[in-house]
Structures are given as structure tokens and as C-alpha cells.
């Protein structure tokens, strides 16, 4: 790619979007597209909705968040529907501060950053276009030029709502530059940009003794006092506070509850009335979505202080817990590692899953549901079927604890420990055992866990190790079964012949003697037991298979080895059980003969080509599974 050619194209594309005209011309734009005058909350919601919504599973998933946020679908759905959507419809929640409250490294900052970056991109589109009075330090809505007395009539004609008043700077410019002729006032298209301080403001608390309220509301430019003669002259004031610059977009308060009280008082009128006080001016209008974040302990301290009741009543608190799905936790680790310079080191399959299992177990709470332990709960949360439990049980568990996911091991700790494993010298690949070992070693150095928690976490590492052992055996099982694929297909066909005879009260013929025999119950049960089919459930399972075969036949499709997931799993497990001795000998022998060596090479190739292993971790897996089978 020609870098400078692409830069030139990008610059040209942005120049094409530029627009400058008079207020009269802007009115015509609004007449044809009233959506141009949308308020900040509506703009943010439309930005999110414009990316699409997936609700096929019954759980709304907003595609806007899918690339960065994992496992927080329920929290995000609540956030979008109860705050952004309601605020976009001008309901009273738009007059509230959105406070994201959750544990450290839970994704609060990432969520806010996504909203800011998304708003920047959205303002470059036709639907998200933002127009402002040219030269206004607050980039305010041009319709503020309409006198209050005429607004009701103009609103009806243009099908818009006009809220807010001209800032002091534009009031003076209207008189001095345009002689009160609002139709001549220059309007331009602006692009939301945190870097250029347009439509995005960010306030971070610092030392209360040195931090000035001017950081929020702007300040007097004393060098101009002698020129303009008064501190109340707008030309002598810098409208450069974060509240000024966030107008038309998002105002982020980082660690809001660490702020000194005097900084938060400005938010009382800003949230409820849409204006704030600055310098020696009347109240200044501002159209911005205020979003803040904090942790649970600081929030509890805040609400315990009675002096904060007024501000507390102007907040909508949205919990942002840790992710509780193993599959999504893996995605978080892959994303974070992919952003580093260590992405060239191979990570063996299931290595990050083992870490994810440990993390999720530390975040779950013991349910009162009979027979449900943390491991089963973890599997159900991850979308797996657990025998004896239904979808209703899952929803009941999800609603059992309001604070589930607000504690436990954070992703930052796990990534720190994975990093320590990745950074070892001359390392080509890390596997699950390397990761679990690093997690275990790091518990001694963790600054905030108690002795009891450490013991509990060590137990979860052991559970994660056992889960990995099963995954490792299954992985080798698949690779070996592939080498014996013909045997698997023969066993599959044999099972189908027997259940067909069983369900139809028939007989089967011995392939050698031609003698008619009863269905081989022992064979059928040896396969069905591999996937936990009970004696009482065997008839229903067999009939289900025949119904599936009939359905395939009507549609002209062939029912083969991979057509029924559970039956395929049962066949593989049965075959692997029959092959276990061969696997044990093949994987654990130090001096394999020619036949064994060929099998090892075939299985290793299968692991590399089909399962994502490299030569190093494939050989380590075979040795490890061999040791497991020999115990």
C-alpha cells in the first residue's frame, strides 16, 4: 500500500464532507432532514443502533459492542434499553448521570472509550452529521439562534424540538458581527473529536488543593481585561472547560466519586436543567451525555454520605460485572495478547480456556439449587446443556444474586500471569499447564486476597487442571479416532442396524452365518453409556435417532457419522475406550516400533492440521495424555 496515497485519499474524503453555509441554508437542510437537530442522547443511541441488533437467541446483542466487549450482553442490553434508548426518546432519564459501577478491570473504561470512538466515526456519516455555529467555542446547535418567542411556531414547521439558549460568546457575536441578522450567521459541519476537543470532554480528578473548577467550566483570560474592560465580557472568557467542549456529545468523568464535592455541584443543574454556571454569566446551556465510572466500595462510601443525596438522585447506576462465560473470557485474553508484541508465540489450544475456567469459578456464587455445583453452573452459563436442568433453571440462577460477577479474579491479573509465562526466554509455545502454573505462582504475590481466598483459588486451579485433563484426552481421542475412521464408521453402521431392529421389534442377520439374532443390547448400551444415556432414556434416544434418519431421507440427504452430534461423540468415546490400551502404549513408549511411530506421526499431523497445535505442543500433549492414561 502507498501510505501517502492513502493519507491523501483520507484527507480528500474528509474534505468532501465539509459544509459551510448561512443559517438560512441550514434551516433548509433541517426542513428536509429534521434528524440533523437531534440531541446528544439520541445521537449516541442511533450510533449504537446503526450497527445492528442480533436477538436470535432471545438475548439482544448490540453489534456495536461485539468487537471489544465479551460476555456482558445482559448488562449491555440493560444499559442500552434502560438508559440510551429511553434518553433518546426524551424521557426523564436523559436528565441523569450514567454511572457505571463495577470491579476493577471489568470493562467500564473500555465501554466509555468505545462510545467516544464510535461517536467520532458516526459524526462522519450522513445520519450522524453535526452542524454548529461557526466560531462558537461550544459548537452549539444553530437552532439556538431562533428567538424564544418564535420557537413554538418554528418547531411545528420544521418538526423539531429546540432546547437551550445561545452561549454568551454567540450572543455577543450575533450583535457585533451580524447586527442581529440570524439568517446571515455562518454555520458549519463539525466532526466529533476528543483530540480536537469537539463534542467530547474528559475530566479526571487530581489533587483537590491544586485542581481548579476552571478545568470544568472555563476561565477568565486576564490578559484581555484591559482590552475589553470587564470580566463579564464574553470576549474576556475562555470557554475551554471540559463541560464547554463536551457540548453536543459525551462528557466522561473518570473515577467520578474521587472528585472534590465542588466539582460535582456543577452537575446538579447540568443534569436536571441542561445548563451550568460559569464566570459572571447567566446559566450556559449544554447538551451532553454525562457518563462516569467508579468501583463498588467508593460508591458505597458515596451513598453513605447524606450530603450527596441530591446528586445521588440524579444518577442512574448501571452495574458492570465481570464476564461469567468461559468462552467469552477466552476471547478477552486473546484480544489482550493480540494487542501485545508477544503474539508470535504460539498458544496451545485450551491454554487460555484453562485460565478462563479458573477465572469464572472465582466469580460465581454457590447456588441453592439442588444438585447444582459451581462446575455445572459454569457450564450452563457458557451455553452447555447439563442433564436434569432446563433454560428456566439457568434464568433462575442468573437472577439469584444481584452482585454475581462483582468480585473474583480480574482479567488484568490473569493477563499479567500469562505475560510472565510468555516472556520466558527461548519459548516457542505455552500450554495450559504453563498458564495454570503461572496463575498458581502469582497467588502468593496477589496484593488483595486473604489466606482463605488463596486456598479457595488454589482449589479452583485444581478444578481447571482436571477440566483441562478431560479436554486433552478428548483432543487426543479425536486425533486417534480419525486414524481409525473406518472403524468408527463400521461401529456407527452397526449401532444403527441394531437400534432399527430394536425399535421395529425385528431381528438382525449375522454378516458371516446369515443367522437371525436379537438386537445386541450389550453393544447398544456400551455406546449409549458413553454420553450418559440412562436405562430409562435409551428407548427415547434410539427413537430420536430413527426419526432423524427418516427426516434426512425425506429431504434427500444422507444420514452419516457427523449428522448427530451426541451419537458421534458416543461412538468416538466408545472407540477410544476400546483403543485405550493402544493409545497408552503408543503415547508412553520411549522406543516406539515402526508401526507405533507411524501412528504417532499420523496423530501428530492430525493435531497440527486440524486442531491448531504446533509440533512442540502436539508432542507435549501426547506425552501428557500418555502419562494420564498410565496413572
XYZ file of C-alpha atoms in Angstrom, residues 121-537:
417
model
C -16.882 7.812 13.461
C -20.658 8.335 13.484
C -20.265 12.105 13.047
C -18.532 11.350 9.725
C -21.715 9.718 8.383
C -24.824 11.364 6.941
C -27.004 10.043 9.757
C -24.651 11.271 12.467
C -23.790 14.667 10.927
C -23.359 17.525 13.415
C -23.791 21.178 12.423
C -22.694 24.085 14.625
C -22.497 27.865 14.626
C -19.161 28.651 13.010
C -16.693 30.056 15.511
C -18.736 29.050 18.563
C -16.356 27.787 21.287
C -19.033 25.274 22.342
C -20.004 24.179 18.805
C -23.631 24.744 19.671
C -26.794 23.855 17.791
C -27.590 26.629 15.226
C -31.321 26.482 16.067
C -30.467 28.246 19.339
C -30.444 31.392 17.175
C -34.254 31.223 16.938
C -35.746 33.715 19.476
C -37.699 32.113 22.320
C -40.929 33.821 21.221
C -40.827 32.153 17.778
C -39.671 28.685 18.772
C -43.057 27.020 19.129
C -44.043 28.075 15.613
C -40.663 27.051 14.114
C -40.770 23.681 15.905
C -44.122 22.895 14.296
C -42.940 23.923 10.864
C -39.620 22.029 10.961
C -40.845 19.091 13.094
C -38.022 19.561 15.609
C -37.576 20.402 19.285
C -35.389 23.377 20.205
C -33.853 23.288 23.672
C -31.211 25.596 25.093
C -30.024 29.151 24.621
C -27.137 30.818 22.840
C -23.864 30.842 24.714
C -22.581 34.283 25.834
C -19.978 34.309 23.062
C -22.542 33.757 20.276
C -24.940 36.267 21.815
C -22.268 38.961 21.523
C -21.156 37.889 18.039
C -24.763 37.981 16.815
C -24.924 41.643 17.865
C -21.438 42.789 16.870
C -20.700 40.716 13.738
C -24.165 40.118 12.260
C -26.156 43.111 13.549
C -28.805 40.737 14.844
C -29.455 39.142 11.420
C -29.645 35.472 12.381
C -30.206 34.359 8.775
C -26.663 35.511 7.931
C -24.898 33.705 10.769
C -22.372 31.227 9.404
C -22.961 27.521 10.106
C -20.516 24.679 9.502
C -20.418 20.926 9.769
C -18.180 19.764 12.615
C -16.772 16.338 13.411
C -16.804 14.954 16.945
C -13.189 14.577 18.068
C -11.676 14.082 21.501
C -8.285 15.087 20.117
C -9.644 18.375 18.743
C -11.894 18.871 21.773
C -15.125 18.879 19.823
C -18.090 17.092 21.420
C -16.035 15.018 23.862
C -14.791 16.123 27.265
C -12.866 14.106 29.810
C -12.375 15.066 33.445
C -10.015 13.179 35.728
C -9.689 14.003 39.431
C -6.362 15.171 40.823
C -5.226 16.943 43.972
C -8.277 18.930 45.236
C -5.961 21.669 46.504
C -4.487 22.362 43.084
C -7.300 21.417 40.717
C -9.357 24.391 39.553
C -13.072 24.485 38.766
C -11.994 26.221 35.542
C -10.997 22.768 34.281
C -14.736 22.138 34.017
C -16.301 25.496 33.231
C -13.595 27.599 31.563
C -11.796 30.664 32.938
C -11.199 34.394 32.551
C -8.422 35.441 30.191
C -6.888 38.157 32.349
C -4.630 39.303 29.509
C -7.724 40.684 27.738
C -9.301 42.526 30.689
C -7.616 45.804 29.808
C -8.819 45.463 26.200
C -12.440 44.599 26.930
C -12.745 46.286 30.296
C -14.871 43.716 32.134
C -14.699 40.156 33.408
C -18.305 39.678 32.261
C -17.428 40.387 28.633
C -17.583 37.045 26.742
C -14.507 38.025 24.765
C -12.534 38.065 28.014
C -13.540 34.493 28.862
C -12.105 31.190 27.700
C -14.950 28.744 27.088
C -12.474 25.875 27.180
C -13.600 23.827 30.180
C -14.495 20.175 29.707
C -18.217 20.919 30.079
C -17.934 23.530 27.317
C -16.096 21.260 24.922
C -18.289 18.205 25.606
C -21.350 20.062 24.294
C -23.193 18.066 21.568
C -21.583 14.799 22.675
C -20.190 12.945 25.685
C -18.728 14.162 28.976
C -16.689 11.472 30.734
C -15.946 11.679 34.446
C -13.112 9.277 35.237
C -13.310 7.886 38.784
C -16.084 10.400 39.413
C -16.565 9.759 43.115
C -12.931 10.605 43.813
C -13.714 14.186 42.725
C -13.928 17.006 45.233
C -17.553 17.943 46.058
C -17.333 21.406 44.487
C -16.664 19.820 41.078
C -19.781 17.682 41.347
C -22.086 20.576 42.320
C -21.934 21.834 38.730
C -23.647 18.646 37.662
C -26.817 19.337 39.652
C -28.229 21.931 37.259
C -26.468 20.459 34.203
C -28.321 17.159 34.564
C -31.724 18.498 35.550
C -31.914 21.767 33.613
C -29.311 21.277 30.896
C -27.162 24.236 31.936
C -24.283 25.183 34.229
C -22.810 28.339 35.791
C -19.550 29.802 34.569
C -17.896 33.099 35.425
C -20.102 36.195 35.576
C -22.592 34.966 33.012
C -26.123 33.682 33.088
C -26.544 29.912 33.045
C -24.904 28.361 29.966
C -26.823 25.678 28.052
C -25.115 22.377 27.348
C -26.422 19.317 25.514
C -24.256 16.402 26.598
C -24.470 12.880 27.884
C -22.663 12.618 31.219
C -21.093 9.234 31.820
C -18.977 8.367 34.843
C -17.429 5.253 36.299
C -16.383 4.087 39.747
C -15.914 0.937 41.805
C -18.315 -0.594 44.296
C -16.505 0.395 47.505
C -16.310 4.073 46.503
C -19.981 4.039 45.515
C -21.000 2.634 48.915
C -18.968 5.352 50.651
C -20.617 7.972 48.449
C -24.220 6.918 49.137
C -23.492 6.647 52.875
C -22.849 10.411 52.950
C -26.186 12.208 53.346
C -24.753 15.374 51.763
C -24.679 13.518 48.430
C -28.418 12.768 48.288
C -29.168 15.488 45.709
C -26.528 14.190 43.318
C -27.368 10.564 44.023
C -30.981 11.176 42.971
C -29.657 12.440 39.634
C -27.765 9.237 38.878
C -28.670 6.050 37.109
C -26.319 3.355 38.352
C -25.540 0.551 35.908
C -23.582 -2.401 37.331
C -20.817 -3.630 35.016
C -19.792 -7.017 36.466
C -17.078 -9.364 35.283
C -17.908 -11.680 32.412
C -19.267 -15.055 33.575
C -18.880 -17.099 30.374
C -15.748 -19.197 29.817
C -15.868 -18.879 26.015
C -16.086 -15.084 26.201
C -13.326 -14.907 28.823
C -11.060 -16.710 26.343
C -11.866 -14.032 23.768
C -10.832 -11.313 26.237
C -7.425 -12.953 26.741
C -6.903 -13.491 23.010
C -7.743 -9.829 22.375
C -5.323 -8.557 25.043
C -2.487 -10.850 23.936
C -3.103 -9.921 20.299
C -2.508 -6.268 21.216
C 0.954 -7.100 22.606
C 4.279 -7.814 20.905
C 4.107 -11.440 22.061
C 1.535 -12.571 19.512
C 4.274 -14.514 17.649
C 4.477 -17.059 20.497
C 2.137 -19.962 19.851
C -0.555 -20.565 22.456
C -1.664 -24.172 22.569
C -5.384 -24.916 22.230
C -7.210 -24.859 25.576
C -4.380 -22.971 27.341
C -6.440 -19.809 27.671
C -9.591 -21.843 28.287
C -7.965 -23.377 31.366
C -7.222 -19.864 32.648
C -10.782 -18.788 31.815
C -12.273 -21.730 33.748
C -10.248 -20.702 36.813
C -11.293 -17.035 36.485
C -15.004 -17.755 36.054
C -15.099 -20.160 39.011
C -13.706 -17.418 41.281
C -16.547 -15.083 40.230
C -19.514 -17.438 40.593
C -21.610 -17.777 43.732
C -22.862 -21.088 45.111
C -26.484 -21.588 44.116
C -29.169 -23.030 46.376
C -30.461 -25.161 43.507
C -30.255 -28.816 44.478
C -27.524 -30.850 42.776
C -26.011 -27.815 41.046
C -22.328 -27.247 41.829
C -20.118 -24.417 40.541
C -18.764 -26.508 37.661
C -22.248 -27.347 36.340
C -23.304 -23.740 36.825
C -20.243 -22.577 34.875
C -21.138 -24.914 32.009
C -24.751 -23.762 31.895
C -23.662 -20.120 31.900
C -21.415 -20.953 28.940
C -24.328 -22.340 26.959
C -23.718 -26.053 27.545
C -26.574 -28.453 28.269
C -26.443 -30.017 31.726
C -28.595 -33.101 32.199
C -31.523 -32.564 34.547
C -31.632 -28.777 34.152
C -33.522 -26.527 31.751
C -33.445 -22.972 30.406
C -35.714 -21.876 33.266
C -33.099 -23.089 35.778
C -30.439 -21.002 34.043
C -32.541 -17.832 34.219
C -33.373 -18.529 37.853
C -29.665 -18.803 38.695
C -28.824 -15.648 36.736
C -31.391 -13.726 38.780
C -30.499 -15.345 42.108
C -27.692 -12.923 43.014
C -27.704 -9.253 42.043
C -23.973 -8.945 42.756
C -22.705 -12.079 40.995
C -19.649 -11.175 38.949
C -18.808 -8.132 41.066
C -15.927 -9.972 42.729
C -13.350 -12.617 41.873
C -10.129 -12.691 39.874
C -9.891 -9.867 37.340
C -8.714 -10.295 33.710
C -5.787 -7.942 34.341
C -4.284 -10.343 36.910
C -4.692 -13.314 34.566
C -3.068 -11.449 31.677
C -0.205 -10.380 33.965
C 0.433 -14.034 34.855
C 0.093 -15.210 31.239
C 2.566 -12.467 30.306
C 5.046 -13.817 32.837
C 4.742 -17.241 31.166
C 5.043 -15.750 27.663
C 8.148 -13.719 28.430
C 10.352 -16.661 29.387
C 13.462 -16.924 27.214
C 13.596 -19.201 24.164
C 9.905 -20.026 24.443
C 8.143 -21.152 21.262
C 4.813 -22.168 22.726
C 2.913 -22.175 26.030
C 0.285 -24.706 27.025
C -2.411 -24.944 29.687
C -0.026 -26.348 32.289
C 2.330 -23.378 31.832
C -0.570 -20.961 32.287
C -2.038 -22.706 35.342
C 1.414 -22.890 36.922
C 1.892 -19.153 36.382
C -1.529 -18.428 37.914
C -0.718 -20.570 40.934
C 2.689 -18.943 41.477
C 1.142 -15.493 41.261
C -1.353 -16.067 44.074
C 1.430 -15.609 46.631
C 2.125 -12.152 45.196
C -1.501 -11.048 44.797
C -1.910 -7.937 46.963
C -5.553 -8.206 47.959
C -6.523 -11.836 48.582
C -6.866 -13.336 52.042
C -5.485 -16.679 53.176
C -8.930 -18.301 52.867
C -9.378 -16.899 49.370
C -5.957 -18.216 48.392
C -6.929 -21.744 49.459
C -10.200 -21.428 47.577
C -8.441 -20.171 44.460
C -5.872 -22.981 44.628
C -8.783 -25.424 44.643
C -10.204 -23.740 41.521
C -6.813 -24.121 39.803
C -7.017 -27.858 40.570
C -10.531 -27.977 39.116
C -9.343 -26.139 35.992
C -6.480 -28.657 35.693
C -8.938 -31.577 35.841
C -11.122 -29.915 33.205
C -8.059 -29.479 31.002
C -7.119 -33.150 31.521
C -10.508 -34.152 30.095
C -10.114 -31.727 27.183
C -6.606 -33.066 26.472
C -7.771 -36.687 26.455
C -10.689 -35.765 24.207
C -8.341 -33.968 21.807
C -6.054 -36.997 21.510
C -9.137 -39.201 21.305
C -10.362 -37.272 18.262
C -6.982 -37.453 16.579
C -6.667 -41.222 17.188
C -10.239 -41.889 16.122
C -9.530 -40.058 12.889
C -6.718 -42.575 12.299
C -9.302 -45.321 12.839
C -12.095 -43.592 10.934
C -13.139 -46.738 9.123
C -13.567 -48.491 12.476
C -15.714 -45.585 13.711
C -17.963 -45.766 10.633
C -18.332 -49.543 10.982
C -19.315 -49.171 14.644
C -21.735 -46.391 13.686
C -23.448 -48.506 10.997
C -23.599 -51.494 13.357
C -25.321 -49.381 16.022
C -27.880 -48.065 13.513
C -28.713 -51.622 12.349
C -29.271 -52.725 15.943
C -31.481 -49.794 17.037
C -33.581 -50.136 13.876
C -34.225 -53.800 14.716
C -34.884 -52.903 18.378
C -37.423 -50.150 17.615
C -39.214 -52.248 14.950
C -39.292 -55.420 17.091
C -37.202 -57.126 14.428
C -34.072 -59.240 14.082
C -30.671 -58.635 12.544
C -28.645 -61.008 10.380
C -25.202 -62.194 11.321
C -22.965 -60.947 8.450
C -20.984 -64.223 8.467
C -23.547 -67.001 9.101
C -26.719 -65.248 7.947
C -28.364 -66.370 11.181
C -31.119 -64.115 12.561
C -30.383 -62.721 16.025
C -31.896 -60.376 18.577
C -30.503 -56.819 18.613
C -27.203 -56.619 20.505
C -28.308 -54.817 23.687
C -24.846 -55.009 25.161
C -23.328 -53.206 22.170
C -26.021 -50.509 22.116
C -25.712 -49.798 25.844
C -21.893 -49.729 25.694
C -22.207 -46.859 23.217
C -25.100 -45.009 24.874
C -23.491 -45.086 28.316
C -20.564 -43.076 26.932
C -22.792 -39.979 26.868
C -24.826 -40.701 29.993
C -27.981 -42.156 28.389
C -29.747 -43.958 31.255
C -31.601 -47.265 31.011
C -34.914 -45.409 31.202
C -33.922 -42.941 28.468
